[in-house]
Each structure stands twice: as C-alpha cells, then as structure tokens.
XYZ file of C-alpha atoms in Angstrom:
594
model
C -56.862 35.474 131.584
C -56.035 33.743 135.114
C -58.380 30.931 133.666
C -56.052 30.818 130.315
C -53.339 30.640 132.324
C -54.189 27.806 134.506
C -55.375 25.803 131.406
C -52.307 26.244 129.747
C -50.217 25.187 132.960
C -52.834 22.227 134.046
C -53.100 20.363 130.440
C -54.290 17.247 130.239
C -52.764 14.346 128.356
C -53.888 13.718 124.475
C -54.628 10.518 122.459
C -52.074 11.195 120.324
C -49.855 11.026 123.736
C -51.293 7.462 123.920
C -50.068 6.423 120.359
C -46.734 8.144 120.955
C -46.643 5.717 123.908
C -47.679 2.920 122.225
C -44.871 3.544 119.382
C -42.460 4.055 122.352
C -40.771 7.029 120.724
C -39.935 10.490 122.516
C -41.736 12.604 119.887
C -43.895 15.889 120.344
C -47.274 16.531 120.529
C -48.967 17.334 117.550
C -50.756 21.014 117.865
C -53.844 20.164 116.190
C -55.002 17.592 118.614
C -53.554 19.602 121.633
C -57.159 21.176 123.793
C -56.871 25.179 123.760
C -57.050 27.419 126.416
C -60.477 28.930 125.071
C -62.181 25.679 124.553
C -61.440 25.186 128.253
C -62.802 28.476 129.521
C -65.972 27.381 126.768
C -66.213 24.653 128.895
C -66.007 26.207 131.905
C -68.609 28.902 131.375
C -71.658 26.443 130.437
C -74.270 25.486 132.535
C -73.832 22.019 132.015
C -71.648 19.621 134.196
C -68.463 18.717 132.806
C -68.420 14.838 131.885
C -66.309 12.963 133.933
C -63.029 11.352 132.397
C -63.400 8.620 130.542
C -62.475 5.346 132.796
C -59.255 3.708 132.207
C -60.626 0.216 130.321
C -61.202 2.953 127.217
C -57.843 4.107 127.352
C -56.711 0.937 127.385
C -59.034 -0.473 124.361
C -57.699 2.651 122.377
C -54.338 1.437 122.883
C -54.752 -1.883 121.993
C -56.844 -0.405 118.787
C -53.381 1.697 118.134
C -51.193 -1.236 118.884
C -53.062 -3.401 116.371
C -52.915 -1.171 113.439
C -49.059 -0.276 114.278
C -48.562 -4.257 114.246
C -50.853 -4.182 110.974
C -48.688 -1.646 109.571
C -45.525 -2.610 109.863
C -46.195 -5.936 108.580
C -46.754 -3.868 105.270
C -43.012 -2.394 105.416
C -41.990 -6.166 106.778
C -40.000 -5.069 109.219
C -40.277 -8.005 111.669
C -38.038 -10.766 111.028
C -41.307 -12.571 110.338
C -41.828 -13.170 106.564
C -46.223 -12.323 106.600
C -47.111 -9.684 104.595
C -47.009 -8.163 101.506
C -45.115 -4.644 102.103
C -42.036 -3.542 100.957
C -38.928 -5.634 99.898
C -36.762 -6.236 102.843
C -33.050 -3.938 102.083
C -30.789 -5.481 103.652
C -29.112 -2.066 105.074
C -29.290 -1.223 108.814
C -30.429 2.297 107.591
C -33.460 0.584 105.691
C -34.689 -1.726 108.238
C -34.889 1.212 110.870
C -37.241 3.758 109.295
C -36.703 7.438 110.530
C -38.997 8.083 113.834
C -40.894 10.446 112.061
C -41.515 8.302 108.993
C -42.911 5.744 111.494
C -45.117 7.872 113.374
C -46.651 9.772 110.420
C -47.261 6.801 108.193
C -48.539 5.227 111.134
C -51.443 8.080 111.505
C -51.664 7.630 107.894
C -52.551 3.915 108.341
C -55.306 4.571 111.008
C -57.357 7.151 109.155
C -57.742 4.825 106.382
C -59.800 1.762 106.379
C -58.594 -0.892 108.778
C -58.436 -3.677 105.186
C -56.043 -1.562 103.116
C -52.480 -1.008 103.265
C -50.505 1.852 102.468
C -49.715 2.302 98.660
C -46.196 1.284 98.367
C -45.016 4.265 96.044
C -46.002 6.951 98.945
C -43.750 4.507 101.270
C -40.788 4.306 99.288
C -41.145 8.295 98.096
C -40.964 9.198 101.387
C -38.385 7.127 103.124
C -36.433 8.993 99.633
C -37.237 12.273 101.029
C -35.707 11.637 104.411
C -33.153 9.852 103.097
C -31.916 12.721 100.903
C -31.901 15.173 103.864
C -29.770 15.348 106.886
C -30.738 13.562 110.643
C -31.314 17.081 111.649
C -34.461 17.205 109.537
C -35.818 13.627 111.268
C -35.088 15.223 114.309
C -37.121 18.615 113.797
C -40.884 16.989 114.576
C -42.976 18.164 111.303
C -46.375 16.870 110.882
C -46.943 14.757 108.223
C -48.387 17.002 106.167
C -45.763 19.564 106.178
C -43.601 16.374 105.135
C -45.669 15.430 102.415
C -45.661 19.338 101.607
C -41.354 19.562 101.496
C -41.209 16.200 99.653
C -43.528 17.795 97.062
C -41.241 20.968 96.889
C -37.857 19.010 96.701
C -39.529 16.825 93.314
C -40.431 19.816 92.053
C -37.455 21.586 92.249
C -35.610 18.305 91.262
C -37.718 18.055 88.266
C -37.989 21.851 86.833
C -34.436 22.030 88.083
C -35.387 25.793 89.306
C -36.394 26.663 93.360
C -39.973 25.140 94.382
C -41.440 28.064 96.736
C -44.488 27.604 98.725
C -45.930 30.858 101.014
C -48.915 30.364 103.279
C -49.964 32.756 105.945
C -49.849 30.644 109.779
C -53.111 31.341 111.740
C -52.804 32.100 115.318
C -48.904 34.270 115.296
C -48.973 37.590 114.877
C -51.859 40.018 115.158
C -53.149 42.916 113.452
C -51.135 45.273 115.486
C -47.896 43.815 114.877
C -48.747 41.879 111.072
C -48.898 38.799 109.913
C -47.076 35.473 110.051
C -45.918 34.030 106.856
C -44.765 30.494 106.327
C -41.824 30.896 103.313
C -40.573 26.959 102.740
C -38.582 26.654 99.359
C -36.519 23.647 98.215
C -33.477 24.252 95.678
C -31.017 22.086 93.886
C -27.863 24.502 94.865
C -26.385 25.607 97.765
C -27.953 28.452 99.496
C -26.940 30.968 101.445
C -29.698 32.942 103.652
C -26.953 35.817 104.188
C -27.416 36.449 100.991
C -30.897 36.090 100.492
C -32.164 37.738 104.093
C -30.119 40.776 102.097
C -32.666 40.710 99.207
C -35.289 40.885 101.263
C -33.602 43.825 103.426
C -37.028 45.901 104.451
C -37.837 47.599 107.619
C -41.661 45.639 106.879
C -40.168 41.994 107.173
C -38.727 40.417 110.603
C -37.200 36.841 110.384
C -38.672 34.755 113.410
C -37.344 31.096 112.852
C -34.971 30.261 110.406
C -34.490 26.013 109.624
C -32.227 25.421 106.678
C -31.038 21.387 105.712
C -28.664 20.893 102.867
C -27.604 17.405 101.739
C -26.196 15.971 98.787
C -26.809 19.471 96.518
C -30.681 19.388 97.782
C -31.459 22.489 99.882
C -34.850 22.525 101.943
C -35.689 25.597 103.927
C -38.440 26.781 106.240
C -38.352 30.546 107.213
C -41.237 32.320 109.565
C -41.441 35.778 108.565
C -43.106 38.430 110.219
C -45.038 40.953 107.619
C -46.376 44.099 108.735
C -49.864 44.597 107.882
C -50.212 46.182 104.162
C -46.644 44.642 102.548
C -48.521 41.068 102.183
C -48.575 41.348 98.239
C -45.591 42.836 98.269
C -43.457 40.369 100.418
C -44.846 37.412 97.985
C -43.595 39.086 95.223
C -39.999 39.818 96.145
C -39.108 36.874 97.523
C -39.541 34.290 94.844
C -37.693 37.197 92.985
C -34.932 37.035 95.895
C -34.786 33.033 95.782
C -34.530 32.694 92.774
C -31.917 35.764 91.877
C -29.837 33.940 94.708
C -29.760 30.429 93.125
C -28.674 31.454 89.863
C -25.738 33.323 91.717
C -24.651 30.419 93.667
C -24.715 28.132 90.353
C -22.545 30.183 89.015
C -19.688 29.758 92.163
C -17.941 26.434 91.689
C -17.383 26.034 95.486
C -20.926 27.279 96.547
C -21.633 28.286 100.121
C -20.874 26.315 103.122
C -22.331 26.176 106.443
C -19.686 26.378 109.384
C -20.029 23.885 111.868
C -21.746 20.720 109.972
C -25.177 22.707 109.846
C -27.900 20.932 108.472
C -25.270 18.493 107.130
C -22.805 20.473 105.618
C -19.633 21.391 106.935
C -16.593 23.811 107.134
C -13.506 22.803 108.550
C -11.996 25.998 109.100
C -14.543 26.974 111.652
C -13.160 24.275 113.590
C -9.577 25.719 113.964
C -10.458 28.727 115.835
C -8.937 28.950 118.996
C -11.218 30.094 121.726
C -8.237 30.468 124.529
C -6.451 32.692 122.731
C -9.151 35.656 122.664
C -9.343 36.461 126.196
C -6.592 37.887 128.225
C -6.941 35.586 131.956
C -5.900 38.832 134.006
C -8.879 40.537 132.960
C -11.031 38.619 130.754
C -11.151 41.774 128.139
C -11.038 40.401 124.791
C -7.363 40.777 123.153
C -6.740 42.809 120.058
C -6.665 40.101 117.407
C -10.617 39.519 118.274
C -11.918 40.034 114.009
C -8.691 37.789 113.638
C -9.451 34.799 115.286
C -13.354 35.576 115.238
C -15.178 32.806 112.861
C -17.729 34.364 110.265
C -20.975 33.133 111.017
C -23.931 33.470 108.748
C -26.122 36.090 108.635
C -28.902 34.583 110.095
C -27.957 31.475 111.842
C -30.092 28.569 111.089
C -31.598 26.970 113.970
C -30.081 23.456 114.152
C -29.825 20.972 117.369
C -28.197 17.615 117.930
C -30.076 15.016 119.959
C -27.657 13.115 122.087
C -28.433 9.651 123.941
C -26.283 8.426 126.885
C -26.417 5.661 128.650
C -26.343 5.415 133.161
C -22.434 4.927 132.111
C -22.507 7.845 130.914
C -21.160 6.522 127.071
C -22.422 8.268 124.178
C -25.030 6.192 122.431
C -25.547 8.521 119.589
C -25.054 11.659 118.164
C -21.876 12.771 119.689
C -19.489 12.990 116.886
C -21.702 15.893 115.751
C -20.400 18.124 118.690
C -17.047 18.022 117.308
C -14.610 20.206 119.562
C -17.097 21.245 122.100
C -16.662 17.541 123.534
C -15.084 17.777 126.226
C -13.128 14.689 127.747
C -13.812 14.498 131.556
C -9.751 14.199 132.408
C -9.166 17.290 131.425
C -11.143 19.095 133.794
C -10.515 19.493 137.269
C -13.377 19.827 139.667
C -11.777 22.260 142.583
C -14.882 22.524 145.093
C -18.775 22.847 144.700
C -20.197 26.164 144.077
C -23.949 26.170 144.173
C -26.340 23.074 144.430
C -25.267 22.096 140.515
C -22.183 23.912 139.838
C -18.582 23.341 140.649
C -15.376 25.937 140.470
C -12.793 24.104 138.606
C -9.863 24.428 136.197
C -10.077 23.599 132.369
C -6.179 24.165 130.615
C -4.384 26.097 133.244
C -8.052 28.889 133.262
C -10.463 28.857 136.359
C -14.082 27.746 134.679
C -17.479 27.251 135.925
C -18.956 23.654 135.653
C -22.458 23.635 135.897
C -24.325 20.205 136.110
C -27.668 19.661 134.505
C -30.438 18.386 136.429
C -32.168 15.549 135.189
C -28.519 14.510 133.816
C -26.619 12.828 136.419
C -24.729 9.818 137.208
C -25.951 6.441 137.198
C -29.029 7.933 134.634
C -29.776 7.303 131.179
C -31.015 10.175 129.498
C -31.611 11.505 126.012
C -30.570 15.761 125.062
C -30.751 18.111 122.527
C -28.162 20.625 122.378
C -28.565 23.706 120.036
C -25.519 23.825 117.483
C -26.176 27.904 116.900
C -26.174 28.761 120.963
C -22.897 26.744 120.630
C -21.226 29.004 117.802
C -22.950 31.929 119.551
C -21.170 31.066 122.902
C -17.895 30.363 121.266
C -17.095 32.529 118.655
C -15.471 35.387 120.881
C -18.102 38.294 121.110
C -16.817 40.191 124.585
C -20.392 40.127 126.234
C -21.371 36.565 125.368
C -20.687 33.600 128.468
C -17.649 32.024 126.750
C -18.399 28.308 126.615
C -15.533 25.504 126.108
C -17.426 22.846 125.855
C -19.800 20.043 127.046
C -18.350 17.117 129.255
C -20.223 13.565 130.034
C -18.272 12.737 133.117
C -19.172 9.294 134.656
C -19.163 10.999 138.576
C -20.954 13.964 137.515
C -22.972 13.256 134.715
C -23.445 16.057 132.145
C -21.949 19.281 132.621
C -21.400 22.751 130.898
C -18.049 24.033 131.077
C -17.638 28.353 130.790
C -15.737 31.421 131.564
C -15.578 32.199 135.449
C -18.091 35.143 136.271
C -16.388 35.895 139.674
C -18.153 38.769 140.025
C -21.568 37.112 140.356
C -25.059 38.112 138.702
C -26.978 41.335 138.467
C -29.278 39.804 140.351
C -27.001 39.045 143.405
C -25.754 42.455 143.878
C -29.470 43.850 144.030
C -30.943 41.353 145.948
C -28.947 39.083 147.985
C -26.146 41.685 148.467
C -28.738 44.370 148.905
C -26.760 47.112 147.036
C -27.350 49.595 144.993
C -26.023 50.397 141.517
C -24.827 53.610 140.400
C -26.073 55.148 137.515
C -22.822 54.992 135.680
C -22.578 51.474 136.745
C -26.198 50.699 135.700
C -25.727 52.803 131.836
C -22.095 50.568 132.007
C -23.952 47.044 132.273
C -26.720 48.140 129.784
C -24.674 49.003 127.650
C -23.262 45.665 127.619
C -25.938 43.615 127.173
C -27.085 45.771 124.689
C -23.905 45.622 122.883
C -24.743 41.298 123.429
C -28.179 41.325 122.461
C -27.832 43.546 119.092
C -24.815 40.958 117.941
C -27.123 37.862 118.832
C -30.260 39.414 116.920
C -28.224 40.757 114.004
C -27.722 36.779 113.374
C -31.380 35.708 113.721
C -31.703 34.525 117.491
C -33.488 35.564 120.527
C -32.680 35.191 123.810
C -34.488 33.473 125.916
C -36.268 34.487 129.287
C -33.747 37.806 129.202
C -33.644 38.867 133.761
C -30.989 40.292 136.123
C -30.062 36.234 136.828
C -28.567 35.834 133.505
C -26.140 39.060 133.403
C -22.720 37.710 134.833
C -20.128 39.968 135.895
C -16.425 39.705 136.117
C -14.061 41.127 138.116
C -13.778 44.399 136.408
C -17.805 44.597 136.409
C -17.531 44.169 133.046
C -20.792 42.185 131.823
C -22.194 39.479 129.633
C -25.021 37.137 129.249
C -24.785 33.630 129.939
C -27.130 30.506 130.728
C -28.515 30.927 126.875
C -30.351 27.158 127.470
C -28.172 25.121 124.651
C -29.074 21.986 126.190
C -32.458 21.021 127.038
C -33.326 17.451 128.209
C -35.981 15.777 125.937
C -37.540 14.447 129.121
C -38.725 18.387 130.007
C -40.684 18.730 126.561
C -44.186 20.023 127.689
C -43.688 20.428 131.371
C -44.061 23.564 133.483
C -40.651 25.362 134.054
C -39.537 28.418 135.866
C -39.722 30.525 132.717
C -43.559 29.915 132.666
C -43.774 30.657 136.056
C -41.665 33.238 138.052
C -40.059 34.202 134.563
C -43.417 35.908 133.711
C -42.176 39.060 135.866
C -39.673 39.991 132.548
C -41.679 38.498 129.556
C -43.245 40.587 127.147
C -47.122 40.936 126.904
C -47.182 39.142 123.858
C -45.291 36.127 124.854
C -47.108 35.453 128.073
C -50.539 35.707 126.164
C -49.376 33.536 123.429
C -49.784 29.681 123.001
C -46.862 28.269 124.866
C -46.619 25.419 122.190
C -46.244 28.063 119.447
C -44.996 30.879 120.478
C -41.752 31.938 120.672
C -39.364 35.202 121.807
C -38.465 37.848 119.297
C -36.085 40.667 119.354
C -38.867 42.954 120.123
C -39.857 40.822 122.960
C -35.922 40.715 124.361
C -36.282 44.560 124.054
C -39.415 44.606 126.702
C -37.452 42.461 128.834
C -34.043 44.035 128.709
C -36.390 47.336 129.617
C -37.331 45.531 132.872
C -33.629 44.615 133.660
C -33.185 48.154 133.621
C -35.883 49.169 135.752
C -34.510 46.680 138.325
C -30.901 48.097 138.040
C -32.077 51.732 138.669
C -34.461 50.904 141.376
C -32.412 47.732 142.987
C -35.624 46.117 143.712
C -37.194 42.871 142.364
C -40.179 43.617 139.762
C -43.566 42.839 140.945
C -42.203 41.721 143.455
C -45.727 42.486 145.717
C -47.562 40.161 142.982
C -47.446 36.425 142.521
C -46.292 34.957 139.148
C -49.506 34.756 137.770
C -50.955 37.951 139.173
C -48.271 39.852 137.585
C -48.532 37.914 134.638
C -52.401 38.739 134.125
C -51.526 42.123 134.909
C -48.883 42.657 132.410
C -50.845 40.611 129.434
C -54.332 41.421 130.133
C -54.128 44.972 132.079
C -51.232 46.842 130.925
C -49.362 46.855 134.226
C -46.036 48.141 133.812
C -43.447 49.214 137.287
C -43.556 52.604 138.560
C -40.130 54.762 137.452
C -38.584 56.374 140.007
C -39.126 60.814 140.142
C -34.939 60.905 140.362
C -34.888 59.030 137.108
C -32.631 60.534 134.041
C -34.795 61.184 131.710
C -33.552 59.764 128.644
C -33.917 56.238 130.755
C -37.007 57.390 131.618
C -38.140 57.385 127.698
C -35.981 54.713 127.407
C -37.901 51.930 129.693
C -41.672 53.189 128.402
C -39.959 52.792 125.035
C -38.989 49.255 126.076
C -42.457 48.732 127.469
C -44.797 49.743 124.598
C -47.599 47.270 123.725
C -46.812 47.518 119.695
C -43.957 45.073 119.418
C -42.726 46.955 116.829
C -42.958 50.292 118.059
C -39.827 49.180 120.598
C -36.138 50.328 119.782
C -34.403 48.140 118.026
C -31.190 47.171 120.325
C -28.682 49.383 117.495
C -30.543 52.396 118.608
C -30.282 51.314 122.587
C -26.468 51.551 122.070
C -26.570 54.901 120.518
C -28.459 56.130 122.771
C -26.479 55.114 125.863
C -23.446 56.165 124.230
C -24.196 59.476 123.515
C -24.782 60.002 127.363
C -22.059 61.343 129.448
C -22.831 59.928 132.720
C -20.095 60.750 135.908
C-alpha cells in the first residue's frame, strides 16, 4: 500500500502529455495511457533492473513526429491561411475556423493511428464538428475521450432519427467493488427537455445511488451521462427500469408546452427567475439566523443538480478573456467591495453592501498573472440559495490589486478546528451534538441534490457568533494550472477520508455520500475528544493504516453511547452499511442532551 501510494503521488509524465504540449492546449490526461499504481509495484518487485529513461533526443523526435502529423492534419481541415490541401471547405465563421479543443485533440489521435498517407474521411469531420456544435461549451469543456464522443454523437443521431430516447448502459471497470456493487455508465440522448428530478424519481430504489450526474441541453437536443451505483444482484433489474423510466419521462415532457428548464443557464439552458432571488434579504446581520421568509425567497433547485463548470480566462490585467458572462450575478465588480484589513496570509475582512464579508484570495490567482479557472456553477447555487448551514457566498470578484477573490458570510466565530487545536478548548457535549447536528442538517440538504462534499474536516465547519455552524470552503473554483498535482487533500487530508477513497485511483475516483458519512464520523470523534486524529501518524502512515489495516481512533470510556454507535456506524468498511445523513439527524434529535 505505502508503495501504491508513493506511485500515485510520484507519477511520471505521459506521451500523451507530450502531444497535449505540442497542441498547446490545457487538456487532461487521458486514463488509458496514464501508468497504474500496480504496474509500478510489478515493476518494482522483479529481479530485473529497471531501464533507465529514455534520453531526451527521443522525446524530442516524438514531438517532432506529433508536430508533423498535427501540421499534416490540419492542412486536411485547411485551417491555415495557406490554401495546400484538400480538407474541408473553408466557412467563413469565426466559430468554424476555430474547431472545439476537444475536436482538435481527438481527431488529431485519430490522424496518428492511421497511416501517415491518408487523411481523415471528411464525413466523420463534418459529423462531428455537428455534434459539438449542437451542444453547449459546457460539453467541449468536460474532457471525454474520443470514443465516448463518437459514442454520444451516435446516441444523439439515433435519437434524432427514431425521434424516441437513444440509451446506452455499460458497466465501468475499476469503481465499485463487490462489497459495495457495481458501477454503471447510463448515457441517453433525447429530443425533449428532460428533467432528472423527475426521472431520479422513477428510479427511486434503496439498490441505486447516483454518483455523477452531467446533463447538456441545447437547441431541444438533450445528452446525459449518469454514474450509477448498483448493488450487487439488481444489475438486470436496474437495465430494465430505466429505459422504462427514460422513456415514460420523455413522453411526459412532450406533452408540457413549456418543458423543463434548468435554473441558472445549466448546460445551456436558462431560467431567469432564479436570477431574481435576493440573497441579502435571507439572513438577519444581528445574528446571521436565517429570517422567516427562507421557502419564500429560496430558489427550487433540481433534484439532482447536474454537475456543470465554467472555465474562465483572465488576463495579468486582470480582464475577463472569456467565459464571464456565464457567472451572471455572482460577478462581482471590485468597487463595491471594501477591503478593511488582512486576515490570514490570503484572506481579507472587508465590507460588501453595508455586511462585514470574508474575502479570500486564491493562490495561483493574483495580480499581475494570467491564469485560466473553472468554477463549478452547482457549488455556486449550493452556496447561494439560502440553506442556514451552507457558507453564504455573494460572489466572485477579479480585482486588478488582488487578483481573484471569493467573497462570503463572516464566520467570526472561527473553525472547529481552531477552538480544538489552536485555542486548546474543549467542547461540551451539548455543544458538540449542537454543531453535528448542523452539519448534518448541511450535508443531508447537499446530498439530497446529488453532490458530495469534498475533503469533509474540523477546518471547514465555520462558526458564527452564536456558535451556530455551517460548512464552507466547498472548492468552486479550482485553477486549471493544479490539474494532476499533489494537494493537501491527498496528503494531510487522508486523516478524514474514507477507506475507499484513499485506496481508489485518484484520477477516477471520487467522494460519495457514504464516504462524507465516514468523514463527518471523524469530525465527531475530534469534537468529543478535542484532539487532532492520528495525529501520532504521518499522512501516509495513517493513510495505509486506515485503507489497508482497518485503523480506526480509539473512543473515549466517558463516551454517550448512542455516539459511541454512532462513530463505528460512521466508520464501517461497507460503504453502504453507513447511516445515511436523514437518519444522523434523527438520531441526534431524539437526544436530550443538558
């Protein structure tokens, strides 16, 4: 396990990193040509020397080999302002000339597995640059291989064709295990609106979990592409019922005039209304409790929330180069705040409409840098849409002296964390079933609408004034520059994560409700004891431990015991054998604690 672990943290650069250089466009690796962890520890194990890297003149004559057949290939969609070639038909549109990313890239791997004399046919050119051209940026901007591409572009001219939903369901190798079920792949593609509230309620069943959720609507063409979590026995079943459900959902939705809209310009629809809610008014500035009006004002949300992110380029000016009018009313114009004094090495106190807010800078984001982010639409409804124990965001700001910076709520009353460790107090137990109720209270409203949160600890429970607690720092922008490099969550964050998450592949895997319940288990071990977990182990000692050894922290003898069943609960190695976060709330409700 320690060697898995410093594989995955150690990996070398790929070819395909190479081409992606070459192309000089910020895409991701591809998984299949990324080395795995066991082929590493293979390696390791044989009695054989490891060969030495290859010296740099190869690298070099496998770029120039890419290079050449990039240059050969875009001669055959002329897109120089050279007239050789015998490709497409020049459009004269901006939009035609500049190919999606994607489109580029894929083709382009198309182009060098195929004989170095041939071109690509011209109807698989033109079919595809259709496909992405009936489909919002957001789907350009996702990073499918080429073969799921060629995959949805079959579904969407079926379903185009037979004028019925196109459903394709293949079981994904590697997530999931035989404990916990299998991973499904569900992608459909529709010629009506859709709404996955309505479908995830066809397919209500204690034996199906929703892990990822991408929906993209454009121009009446709906493309989806649900992971679904099936537990072991229900595979026939699950196949069965939901080309039932997708289907029985279409016809419905023909059948409304209006259809179903989106809030928020998801996967490039829209809903104006959601953008009239007015976050000030919901929270009273004495106390930060949530005013009476709340389901008044609250937007409705669907029920999941697709997953949906805008990719944002600025410039060292810090001016927008693109994607900024899709952030609507969370742009934030830098004259309106007012930066009162620094708090913390990237935050400042300051004052946004008359109401003290934190502004927190992003690293990698500052002044006099160009940079490139993605910024995740659903954290930004999640954050805004007045649930009591949720951060309250206002809004993102690019301000020329500051660079890019996250405006919220003032916490004055600091982090769990802060009061255990740096304050060195200790919680009572009324305090401690208080807070946990809380987050619990947070954590069942942001699973009930498909989304995990991610690396759950005592840092990211903020407090007001009142103790009164929610959960902020949810990650909603990431900088595309940080894409494959070793953070904090995959190092110290390993003390909270969930066996399964720390022994999965860090390229694939991803957190689930069950494994927010494990870590919201360990929050409350640290709130009862007021000590730091592990905190006698290193990262990856503890993270070996927990993964490979089923190391778990010692509960106190003083210990109620209904938190006592409550944390080994929490804690159980079957994923699905942990409390849903409904029945945490029950549970601490019921309790009378003085």
């Amino acid at each position: 396990m320690a060697a898995a672990l410093e594989c995955w943290s150690g990996r070398p650069s790929t070819d395909e990193e190479t081409v992606e250089h070459v192309l000089m466009k910020p895409h991701g690796r591809s998984d299949d040509s990324l080395p795995t962890c066991a082929d590493s520890a293979r390696a390791a194990g044989e009695p054989t020397p490891t060969p030495t890297p290859a010296p740099p003149k190869k690298w070099q004559r496998l770029g120039r080999n890419f290079a050449g057949a990039i240059a050969a290939f875009k001669n055959t969609l002329n897109l120089d302002g050279g007239g050789g070639g015998s490709g497409l038909p020049r459009d004269p549109s901006p939009r035609a000339e500049k190919p999606p990313p994607l489109l580029l890239r894929g083709l382009a791997q198309l182009y060098s597995r195929g004989a170095a004399n041939q071109q690509l046919p011209e109807k698989l050119v033109a079919d595809l640059r259709r496909h992405f051209d009936a489909l919002p940026n957001s789907y350009a901007q996702a990073g499918y291989d080429m073969k799921d591409v060629l995959l949805h572009a079959r579904l969407a001219e079926q379903a185009t064709g037979e004028d019925q939903p196109a459903v394709n369901i293949e079981e994904v190798h590697g997530r999931g295990s035989c404990e916990e079920g299998t991973v499904f792949q569900l992608t459909f593609a529709c010629t009506a609106p859709l709404s996955w509230q309505s479908m995830s309620g066809s397919l209500d069943s204690p034996s199906f979990c929703c892990k990822k959720i991408q929906i993209f609507e454009k121009r009446g063409l709906t493309l989806g592409v649900v992971m679904i979590l099936v537990q072991t026995g229900n595979e026939a079943l699950f196949k069965n019922q939901v080309e039932s459900a997708l289907k029985s959902v279409v016809k419905k939705q023909r059948k409304n005039s209006g259809g179903v809209k989106l809030p928020f310009g998801l996967c490039g629809c829209q809903e104006e209304g959601s953008r009239n809610f007015d976050e000030e008014s919901m929270f009273d500035p004495d106390d930060g409790r949530v005013l009476d009006n709340e389901p008044a004002h609250r937007p409705q949300l669907p029920t999941p929330l697709p997953q949906a992110s805008v990719f944002v380029s600025v410039d060292e000016w810090q001016t927008i180069r693109s994607g900024g009018e899709e952030l609507g009313r969370w742009m934030l114009r830098s004259e309106e705040i007012e930066f009162v004094d620094w708090f913390g090495a990237n935050s400042f106190r300051g004052v946004y409409k008359g109401k003290k807010v934190w502004v927190n800078k992003l690293r990698g984001c500052d002044m006099g840098s160009a940079y490139d982010v993605e910024i995740r639409q659903d954290l930004l409804q999640l954050m805004s849409c007045g649930q009591r124990n949720i951060l309250q965001l206002h809004g993102v700001c690019f301000s020329e002296n500051h660079g890019l910076c996250i405006v919220t709520r003032m916490m004055e009353g600091g982090s769990v964390h802060d009061i255990l460790v740096q304050r060195n107090k200790r919680l009572s137990l009324r305090d401690t079933v208080r807070i946990a109720l809380d987050v619990a209270d947070a954590m069942a409203f942001m699973n009930g609408y498909g989304i995990a949160y991610r690396d759950l600890n005592a840092r990211k429970i903020l407090l007001d004034r009142q103790g009164n607690a929610c959960l902020g720092d949810m990650g909603i922008v990431t900088p595309c520059s940080n894409v494959g490099e070793v953070t904090e969550y995959e190092t110290s964050g390993y003390r909270w994560l969930a066996p399964e998450i720390i022994a999965g592949d860090p390229e694939t895997v991803s957190e689930t409700w069950m494994s927010n319940v494990y870590s919201y288990g360990m929050v409350l071990w640290e709130m009862i004891t007021g000590e730091e977990a592990y905190s006698t182990y290193s990262p990856v000692q503890a993270a070996v431990g927990i993964a490979a050894c089923g190391l778990r922290p010692e509960i106190p003898r003083d210990c109620p015991p209904f938190l006592r069943s409550l944390m080994n609960r929490c804690w159980d190695s079957s994923p699905l054998k942990r409390p849903q976060f409904s029945e945490i709330t029950s549970i601490l409700q019921r309790q009378n604690v003085r």
